[in-house]
Amino acid sequence: MAVKALTAILLFLACLSLNEAVFPNRNKFIEENPLKLQSTIDPAYLASKPRLPHNLNVFQYDIKIQPYFPNPTTTHDSSLDFTFDGTTTIYFQMLETTTSVQFDAYNLDIYAIALTSSNGIRQQLASANLDNSTNRITVAPVMFLQANQNYTVSFGYTGKINPYNYGGLFYSTYNYANGTKGNIYATFFELGDGAKSVYPCVDDPHFKAVFNLTVVAPKNMVTIANTMEDTITDIGCLLK
Ligand SMILES: *[C@@H]1O[C@H](CO)[C@@H](O)[C@H](O)[C@H]1NC(C)=O
Ligand SMILES: *[C@@H]1O[C@H](CO)[C@@H](O)[C@H](O)[C@H]1NC(C)=O
Ligand SMILES: *[C@@H]1O[C@H](CO)[C@@H](O)[C@H](O)[C@H]1NC(C)=O
Ligand SMILES: *[C@@H]1O[C@H](CO)[C@@H](O)[C@H](O)[C@H]1NC(C)=O
């Protein structure tokens, strides 16, 4: 699915079958569980809130998330529960010639980074550092990033599924009318560290982009986002 939007994407995975009312007690759930984001960003940095330099244009994000959580149909190692695997590719254009480019990332363990210019040539990296006090990753190729050139940067990473009051990708429960609880895994991106704890991005409302989101989910769950679904692919092992 692709959607022209801010970095605020809503994503819900719910343990429902399709013909049931979605979130029957949703309003009650929201009242009882007001979202309270907790930030661990350096308070001095938060007070000054510097934005990333506006020296690039971002066109598109290709985001693929595979969350792991207890589910009767999945067979992953339980040590993976409440984590997710992610890959994100960001399509962008540099607006000035520069030695490095920065992205926002929070609480992600990034294990792979690839920077490619629009002619398909992979750029050798001099360094790629995640600064935990500002939650920014600086990607510096050996060669300069050239003004007006298009690039893609791809990140492979793992992240965490948080308790609901941390936002980002979180887990919680909802009540059926008969009192039985269901599990939901959803995102809350509107404050603080939410979006950048699910995918590296330029987390600034100045930047509008197309979001192409792929979620790998158990077949017994419903996946809901705030735009039309594109395709569903059966990838076996009771996953879609
Ligand atoms: C969406 O992203 C996936 C990778 O996550 C990619 O394979 C696919 O081609 C992209 N689709 C579009 C329409 O850009
Ligand atoms: C930064 O945070 C990551 C993720 O929590 C952690 O793996 C890493 O050790 C931290 N690095 C430093 C220098 O504190
Ligand atoms: C960069 O990508 C944008 C969006 O796809 C496109 O409009 C533009 O022509 C590209 N620029 C170059 C120099 O390739
Ligand atoms: C409660 O309702 C849900 C949804 O209709 C159903 O799956 C579940 O079996 C019900 N539980 C009981 C104890 O009736």
mmCIF file of C-alpha atoms and ligand atoms in Angstrom:
data_model
loop_
_atom_site.group_PDB
_atom_site.id
_atom_site.type_symbol
_atom_site.label_atom_id
_atom_site.label_comp_id
_atom_site.label_asym_id
_atom_site.label_seq_id
_atom_site.Cartn_x
_atom_site.Cartn_y
_atom_site.Cartn_z
ATOM 1 C CA MET A 1 0.000 0.000 0.000
ATOM 2 C CA ALA A 2 1.260 3.485 -0.670
ATOM 3 C CA VAL A 3 -0.055 6.651 0.922
ATOM 4 C CA LYS A 4 0.884 10.307 0.705
ATOM 5 C CA ALA A 5 1.101 11.160 4.386
ATOM 6 C CA LEU A 6 3.147 12.503 7.234
ATOM 7 C CA THR A 7 5.374 10.093 9.085
ATOM 8 C CA ALA A 8 2.270 9.268 11.132
ATOM 9 C CA ILE A 9 1.119 5.873 9.867
ATOM 10 C CA LEU A 10 -1.435 3.953 11.820
ATOM 11 C CA LEU A 11 -1.128 0.240 11.813
ATOM 12 C CA PHE A 12 -3.269 -2.220 13.656
ATOM 13 C CA LEU A 13 -2.981 -5.951 13.934
ATOM 14 C CA ALA A 14 -5.952 -7.371 15.691
ATOM 15 C CA CYS A 15 -6.935 -10.878 16.673
ATOM 16 C CA LEU A 16 -10.355 -10.732 15.051
ATOM 17 C CA SER A 17 -12.052 -12.611 12.317
ATOM 18 C CA LEU A 18 -13.113 -10.398 9.431
ATOM 19 C CA ASN A 19 -16.877 -10.622 9.901
ATOM 20 C CA GLU A 20 -16.788 -9.346 13.469
ATOM 21 C CA ALA A 21 -17.196 -5.719 14.470
ATOM 22 C CA VAL A 22 -13.728 -4.220 14.666
ATOM 23 C CA PHE A 23 -12.820 -2.876 18.122
ATOM 24 C CA PRO A 24 -16.319 -3.122 19.679
ATOM 25 C CA ASN A 25 -15.217 -1.285 22.833
ATOM 26 C CA ARG A 26 -12.705 0.990 21.189
ATOM 27 C CA ASN A 27 -13.826 4.205 22.876
ATOM 28 C CA LYS A 28 -13.859 2.546 26.259
ATOM 29 C CA PHE A 29 -10.379 1.183 25.561
ATOM 30 C CA ILE A 30 -9.061 4.627 24.698
ATOM 31 C CA GLU A 31 -10.610 6.185 27.814
ATOM 32 C CA GLU A 32 -9.137 3.542 30.090
ATOM 33 C CA ASN A 33 -5.748 3.536 28.415
ATOM 34 C CA PRO A 34 -4.783 7.094 27.520
ATOM 35 C CA LEU A 35 -1.515 6.980 25.608
ATOM 36 C CA LYS A 36 1.356 8.484 27.541
ATOM 37 C CA LEU A 37 4.576 8.646 25.643
ATOM 38 C CA GLN A 38 7.724 8.354 27.682
ATOM 39 C CA SER A 39 10.803 9.810 26.125
ATOM 40 C CA THR A 40 14.365 8.961 26.990
ATOM 41 C CA ILE A 41 15.829 11.632 24.737
ATOM 42 C CA ASP A 42 18.364 13.907 26.384
ATOM 43 C CA PRO A 43 16.213 16.694 27.967
ATOM 44 C CA ALA A 44 18.617 19.409 26.799
ATOM 45 C CA TYR A 45 18.207 18.176 23.246
ATOM 46 C CA LEU A 46 14.406 17.995 23.618
ATOM 47 C CA ALA A 47 14.324 21.579 24.912
ATOM 48 C CA SER A 48 16.223 22.856 21.886
ATOM 49 C CA LYS A 49 14.501 20.452 19.411
ATOM 50 C CA PRO A 50 16.812 21.051 16.492
ATOM 51 C CA ARG A 51 15.396 19.656 13.277
ATOM 52 C CA LEU A 52 17.367 17.724 10.734
ATOM 53 C CA PRO A 53 18.830 20.011 8.079
ATOM 54 C CA HIS A 54 16.437 20.677 5.207
ATOM 55 C CA ASN A 55 19.161 19.790 2.742
ATOM 56 C CA LEU A 56 17.335 16.879 1.138
ATOM 57 C CA ASN A 57 13.994 15.915 -0.392
ATOM 58 C CA VAL A 58 12.456 12.589 0.601
ATOM 59 C CA PHE A 59 10.269 10.911 -2.038
ATOM 60 C CA GLN A 60 9.390 7.477 -0.739
ATOM 61 C CA TYR A 61 9.786 4.985 2.080
ATOM 62 C CA ASP A 62 9.629 1.237 1.444
ATOM 63 C CA ILE A 63 9.057 -0.201 4.908
ATOM 64 C CA LYS A 64 8.748 -3.893 5.702
ATOM 65 C CA ILE A 65 7.986 -4.998 9.246
ATOM 66 C CA GLN A 66 7.724 -8.513 10.646
ATOM 67 C CA PRO A 67 6.522 -8.341 14.245
ATOM 68 C CA TYR A 68 6.918 -11.283 16.625
ATOM 69 C CA PHE A 69 4.451 -11.931 19.413
ATOM 70 C CA PRO A 70 2.801 -14.910 21.068
ATOM 71 C CA ASN A 71 0.252 -16.376 18.652
ATOM 72 C CA PRO A 72 -1.128 -19.918 18.530
ATOM 73 C CA THR A 73 -0.301 -20.335 14.829
ATOM 74 C CA THR A 74 3.278 -19.093 14.622
ATOM 75 C CA THR A 75 6.390 -21.080 15.362
ATOM 76 C CA HIS A 76 9.126 -18.491 15.799
ATOM 77 C CA ASP A 77 11.524 -18.749 18.757
ATOM 78 C CA SER A 78 9.749 -17.203 21.750
ATOM 79 C CA SER A 79 12.870 -15.152 22.565
ATOM 80 C CA LEU A 80 11.850 -13.011 19.559
ATOM 81 C CA ASP A 81 8.491 -12.108 21.126
ATOM 82 C CA PHE A 82 7.831 -8.355 21.378
ATOM 83 C CA THR A 83 10.529 -7.527 18.843
ATOM 84 C CA PHE A 84 10.297 -6.979 15.109
ATOM 85 C CA ASP A 85 12.502 -7.285 12.041
ATOM 86 C CA GLY A 86 12.536 -4.242 9.793
ATOM 87 C CA THR A 87 13.932 -3.141 6.472
ATOM 88 C CA THR A 88 13.465 0.425 5.290
ATOM 89 C CA THR A 89 14.603 1.963 2.025
ATOM 90 C CA ILE A 90 14.423 5.752 1.757
ATOM 91 C CA TYR A 91 14.430 7.378 -1.708
ATOM 92 C CA PHE A 92 15.809 10.915 -1.468
ATOM 93 C CA GLN A 93 17.513 13.712 -3.349
ATOM 94 C CA MET A 94 20.372 15.749 -1.881
ATOM 95 C CA LEU A 95 19.857 19.484 -2.299
ATOM 96 C CA GLU A 96 23.469 20.392 -1.538
ATOM 97 C CA THR A 97 26.826 18.706 -1.886
ATOM 98 C CA THR A 98 27.708 17.348 1.529
ATOM 99 C CA THR A 99 29.900 14.812 3.294
ATOM 100 C CA SER A 100 27.071 13.096 5.174
ATOM 101 C CA VAL A 101 23.311 12.757 5.517
ATOM 102 C CA GLN A 102 21.331 12.308 8.728
ATOM 103 C CA PHE A 103 18.207 10.341 9.604
ATOM 104 C CA ASP A 104 16.193 9.906 12.789
ATOM 105 C CA ALA A 105 16.260 6.491 14.487
ATOM 106 C CA TYR A 106 15.375 5.546 18.040
ATOM 107 C CA ASN A 107 15.794 2.307 19.933
ATOM 108 C CA LEU A 108 16.555 0.404 16.731
ATOM 109 C CA ASP A 109 19.435 -2.054 16.438
ATOM 110 C CA ILE A 110 20.603 -1.297 12.926
ATOM 111 C CA TYR A 111 22.774 -4.100 11.561
ATOM 112 C CA ALA A 112 23.048 -3.155 7.879
ATOM 113 C CA ILE A 113 23.177 0.102 5.912
ATOM 114 C CA ALA A 114 23.556 0.510 2.152
ATOM 115 C CA LEU A 115 23.707 3.823 0.288
ATOM 116 C CA THR A 116 23.165 3.637 -3.465
ATOM 117 C CA SER A 117 23.248 6.432 -6.032
ATOM 118 C CA SER A 118 20.535 6.630 -8.707
ATOM 119 C CA ASN A 119 22.814 4.975 -11.291
ATOM 120 C CA GLY A 120 22.726 1.893 -9.055
ATOM 121 C CA ILE A 121 26.272 2.236 -7.754
ATOM 122 C CA ARG A 122 26.626 1.326 -4.115
ATOM 123 C CA GLN A 123 28.582 3.976 -2.242
ATOM 124 C CA GLN A 124 31.360 2.851 0.053
ATOM 125 C CA LEU A 125 30.709 4.212 3.541
ATOM 126 C CA ALA A 126 33.356 6.005 5.573
ATOM 127 C CA SER A 127 31.150 5.798 8.663
ATOM 128 C CA ALA A 128 27.585 5.299 9.878
ATOM 129 C CA ASN A 129 27.015 6.311 13.487
ATOM 130 C CA LEU A 130 23.899 6.257 15.625
ATOM 131 C CA ASP A 131 24.077 8.996 18.269
ATOM 132 C CA ASN A 132 21.959 7.876 21.227
ATOM 133 C CA SER A 133 21.745 11.359 22.755
ATOM 134 C CA THR A 134 20.098 12.918 19.677
ATOM 135 C CA ASN A 135 18.604 9.716 18.162
ATOM 136 C CA ARG A 136 20.165 10.459 14.795
ATOM 137 C CA ILE A 137 22.114 8.291 12.441
ATOM 138 C CA THR A 138 24.765 9.954 10.315
ATOM 139 C CA VAL A 139 25.660 8.177 7.074
ATOM 140 C CA ALA A 140 28.918 9.377 5.547
ATOM 141 C CA PRO A 141 30.075 7.928 2.218
ATOM 142 C CA VAL A 142 33.741 8.023 1.222
ATOM 143 C CA MET A 143 32.726 10.180 -1.756
ATOM 144 C CA PHE A 144 30.616 13.327 -1.306
ATOM 145 C CA LEU A 145 26.850 13.215 -1.649
ATOM 146 C CA GLN A 146 26.260 15.390 -4.706
ATOM 147 C CA ALA A 147 23.733 18.211 -4.936
ATOM 148 C CA ASN A 148 20.647 17.349 -7.041
ATOM 149 C CA GLN A 149 21.546 13.649 -7.194
ATOM 150 C CA ASN A 150 19.083 10.963 -6.139
ATOM 151 C CA TYR A 151 20.068 8.237 -3.688
ATOM 152 C CA THR A 152 18.515 5.358 -1.797
ATOM 153 C CA VAL A 153 19.574 4.356 1.670
ATOM 154 C CA SER A 154 18.519 0.960 3.024
ATOM 155 C CA PHE A 155 18.545 -0.069 6.665
ATOM 156 C CA GLY A 156 18.228 -3.574 8.088
ATOM 157 C CA TYR A 157 17.349 -3.525 11.782
ATOM 158 C CA THR A 158 15.470 -4.989 14.696
ATOM 159 C CA GLY A 159 13.228 -3.025 17.034
ATOM 160 C CA LYS A 160 11.003 -3.442 20.053
ATOM 161 C CA ILE A 161 7.245 -3.797 20.512
ATOM 162 C CA ASN A 162 6.585 -1.572 23.502
ATOM 163 C CA PRO A 163 4.092 -1.472 26.349
ATOM 164 C CA TYR A 164 1.208 0.756 25.214
ATOM 165 C CA ASN A 165 2.318 3.835 27.124
ATOM 166 C CA TYR A 166 5.594 4.061 25.192
ATOM 167 C CA GLY A 167 3.988 4.537 21.780
ATOM 168 C CA GLY A 168 5.887 3.508 18.650
ATOM 169 C CA LEU A 169 4.848 -0.075 17.858
ATOM 170 C CA PHE A 170 3.017 -1.185 20.993
ATOM 171 C CA TYR A 171 0.927 -4.061 22.318
ATOM 172 C CA SER A 172 -2.289 -3.835 24.229
ATOM 173 C CA THR A 173 -5.615 -5.583 24.668
ATOM 174 C CA TYR A 174 -9.232 -4.776 23.961
ATOM 175 C CA ASN A 175 -12.456 -6.262 25.279
ATOM 176 C CA TYR A 176 -15.049 -8.143 23.288
ATOM 177 C CA ALA A 177 -18.669 -7.441 24.214
ATOM 178 C CA ASN A 178 -18.693 -10.723 26.198
ATOM 179 C CA GLY A 179 -15.677 -9.636 28.266
ATOM 180 C CA THR A 180 -13.077 -11.822 26.498
ATOM 181 C CA LYS A 181 -9.858 -9.980 25.761
ATOM 182 C CA GLY A 182 -8.207 -9.775 22.346
ATOM 183 C CA ASN A 183 -4.653 -8.672 21.597
ATOM 184 C CA ILE A 184 -3.741 -5.737 19.388
ATOM 185 C CA TYR A 185 -0.407 -4.531 18.097
ATOM 186 C CA ALA A 186 -0.639 -0.975 16.871
ATOM 187 C CA THR A 187 1.381 2.176 16.306
ATOM 188 C CA PHE A 188 1.270 5.580 17.940
ATOM 189 C CA PHE A 189 3.479 8.103 16.148
ATOM 190 C CA GLU A 190 2.038 11.467 17.019
ATOM 191 C CA LEU A 191 4.468 12.449 19.738
ATOM 192 C CA GLY A 192 8.134 12.107 20.452
ATOM 193 C CA ASP A 193 9.980 9.016 19.355
ATOM 194 C CA GLY A 194 7.125 7.003 17.832
ATOM 195 C CA ALA A 195 7.848 6.872 14.098
ATOM 196 C CA LYS A 196 11.609 6.723 14.392
ATOM 197 C CA SER A 197 11.352 3.736 16.743
ATOM 198 C CA VAL A 198 9.739 1.732 13.903
ATOM 199 C CA TYR A 199 11.735 2.900 10.871
ATOM 200 C CA PRO A 200 14.632 5.278 10.226
ATOM 201 C CA CYS A 201 13.184 8.451 8.703
ATOM 202 C CA VAL A 202 13.347 12.197 8.474
ATOM 203 C CA ASP A 203 10.926 12.749 11.348
ATOM 204 C CA ASP A 204 9.809 16.277 10.522
ATOM 205 C CA PRO A 205 6.410 17.408 9.199
ATOM 206 C CA HIS A 206 8.187 19.490 6.577
ATOM 207 C CA PHE A 207 8.845 16.259 4.665
ATOM 208 C CA LYS A 208 5.924 14.570 2.910
ATOM 209 C CA ALA A 209 6.540 11.267 1.189
ATOM 210 C CA VAL A 210 4.895 8.163 -0.238
ATOM 211 C CA PHE A 211 4.812 5.333 2.289
ATOM 212 C CA ASN A 212 4.888 1.802 0.929
ATOM 213 C CA LEU A 213 4.302 -0.473 3.882
ATOM 214 C CA THR A 214 4.586 -4.260 3.975
ATOM 215 C CA VAL A 215 3.587 -6.148 7.116
ATOM 216 C CA VAL A 216 4.274 -9.833 7.620
ATOM 217 C CA ALA A 217 1.482 -11.061 9.872
ATOM 218 C CA PRO A 218 -0.067 -14.344 11.011
ATOM 219 C CA LYS A 219 -3.003 -15.366 8.815
ATOM 220 C CA ASN A 220 -5.334 -15.536 11.807
ATOM 221 C CA MET A 221 -5.004 -11.773 12.371
ATOM 222 C CA VAL A 222 -6.423 -8.756 10.612
ATOM 223 C CA THR A 223 -4.031 -6.057 9.394
ATOM 224 C CA ILE A 224 -5.440 -2.535 9.175
ATOM 225 C CA ALA A 225 -3.740 0.664 7.985
ATOM 226 C CA ASN A 226 -5.034 4.113 7.186
ATOM 227 C CA THR A 227 -5.148 3.509 3.448
ATOM 228 C CA MET A 228 -6.299 0.878 0.970
ATOM 229 C CA GLU A 229 -4.645 -2.505 1.042
ATOM 230 C CA ASP A 230 -2.671 -3.253 -2.109
ATOM 231 C CA THR A 231 -2.031 -6.998 -2.212
ATOM 232 C CA ILE A 232 -2.025 -9.897 0.213
ATOM 233 C CA THR A 233 0.540 -12.603 -0.472
ATOM 234 C CA ASP A 234 0.480 -15.984 1.205
ATOM 235 C CA ILE A 235 4.103 -16.618 2.185
ATOM 236 C CA GLY A 236 3.462 -19.971 3.840
ATOM 237 C CA CYS A 237 4.020 -21.004 7.473
ATOM 238 C CA LEU A 238 0.570 -19.503 8.228
ATOM 239 C CA LEU A 239 1.992 -16.028 7.448
ATOM 240 C CA LYS A 240 0.725 -13.454 4.944
HETATM 241 C C1 LIG B 1 7.233 -1.543 -1.838
HETATM 242 O O1 LIG B 1 8.330 -2.007 -1.055
HETATM 243 C C2 LIG B 1 8.732 -3.339 -1.331
HETATM 244 C C3 LIG B 1 9.871 -3.690 -0.378
HETATM 245 O O2 LIG B 1 9.508 -3.460 0.959
HETATM 246 C C4 LIG B 1 9.163 -3.454 -2.775
HETATM 247 O O3 LIG B 1 9.485 -4.797 -3.060
HETATM 248 C C5 LIG B 1 8.041 -2.984 -3.700
HETATM 249 O O4 LIG B 1 8.509 -2.967 -5.026
HETATM 250 C C6 LIG B 1 7.596 -1.563 -3.331
HETATM 251 N N1 LIG B 1 6.408 -1.191 -4.123
HETATM 252 C C7 LIG B 1 6.287 0.006 -4.690
HETATM 253 C C8 LIG B 1 5.002 0.239 -5.401
HETATM 254 O O5 LIG B 1 7.167 0.871 -4.658
HETATM 255 C C1 LIG B 2 22.745 3.045 21.556
HETATM 256 O O1 LIG B 2 21.501 2.374 21.641
HETATM 257 C C2 LIG B 2 21.525 1.060 21.059
HETATM 258 C C3 LIG B 2 20.101 0.533 21.070
HETATM 259 O O2 LIG B 2 19.522 0.628 22.338
HETATM 260 C C4 LIG B 2 22.496 0.186 21.869
HETATM 261 O O3 LIG B 2 22.556 -1.093 21.274
HETATM 262 C C5 LIG B 2 23.879 0.835 21.819
HETATM 263 O O4 LIG B 2 24.770 0.107 22.651
HETATM 264 C C6 LIG B 2 23.832 2.288 22.308
HETATM 265 N N1 LIG B 2 25.126 2.896 22.056
HETATM 266 C C7 LIG B 2 25.743 3.673 22.940
HETATM 267 C C8 LIG B 2 27.047 4.235 22.502
HETATM 268 O O5 LIG B 2 25.256 3.920 24.038
HETATM 269 C C1 LIG B 3 15.015 12.224 -8.556
HETATM 270 O O1 LIG B 3 13.807 11.520 -8.242
HETATM 271 C C2 LIG B 3 12.648 12.332 -8.443
HETATM 272 C C3 LIG B 3 11.456 11.536 -7.927
HETATM 273 O O2 LIG B 3 11.446 10.243 -8.428
HETATM 274 C C4 LIG B 3 12.530 12.676 -9.927
HETATM 275 O O3 LIG B 3 11.401 13.503 -10.122
HETATM 276 C C5 LIG B 3 13.789 13.418 -10.355
HETATM 277 O O4 LIG B 3 13.753 13.646 -11.758
HETATM 278 C C6 LIG B 3 15.042 12.618 -10.022
HETATM 279 N N1 LIG B 3 16.222 13.434 -10.275
HETATM 280 C C7 LIG B 3 17.329 12.958 -10.841
HETATM 281 C C8 LIG B 3 18.464 13.914 -11.027
HETATM 282 O O5 LIG B 3 17.427 11.779 -11.186
HETATM 283 C C1 LIG B 4 -16.355 -13.903 23.195
HETATM 284 O O1 LIG B 4 -16.512 -13.324 21.907
HETATM 285 C C2 LIG B 4 -15.451 -13.616 21.022
HETATM 286 C C3 LIG B 4 -15.725 -12.848 19.739
HETATM 287 O O2 LIG B 4 -16.998 -13.065 19.276
HETATM 288 C C4 LIG B 4 -15.363 -15.108 20.781
HETATM 289 O O3 LIG B 4 -14.265 -15.406 19.902
HETATM 290 C C5 LIG B 4 -15.140 -15.803 22.105
HETATM 291 O O4 LIG B 4 -15.150 -17.195 21.918
HETATM 292 C C6 LIG B 4 -16.211 -15.412 23.091
HETATM 293 N N1 LIG B 4 -15.873 -15.964 24.407
HETATM 294 C C7 LIG B 4 -16.758 -16.569 25.186
HETATM 295 C C8 LIG B 4 -16.231 -17.069 26.492
HETATM 296 O O5 LIG B 4 -17.931 -16.719 24.838
#
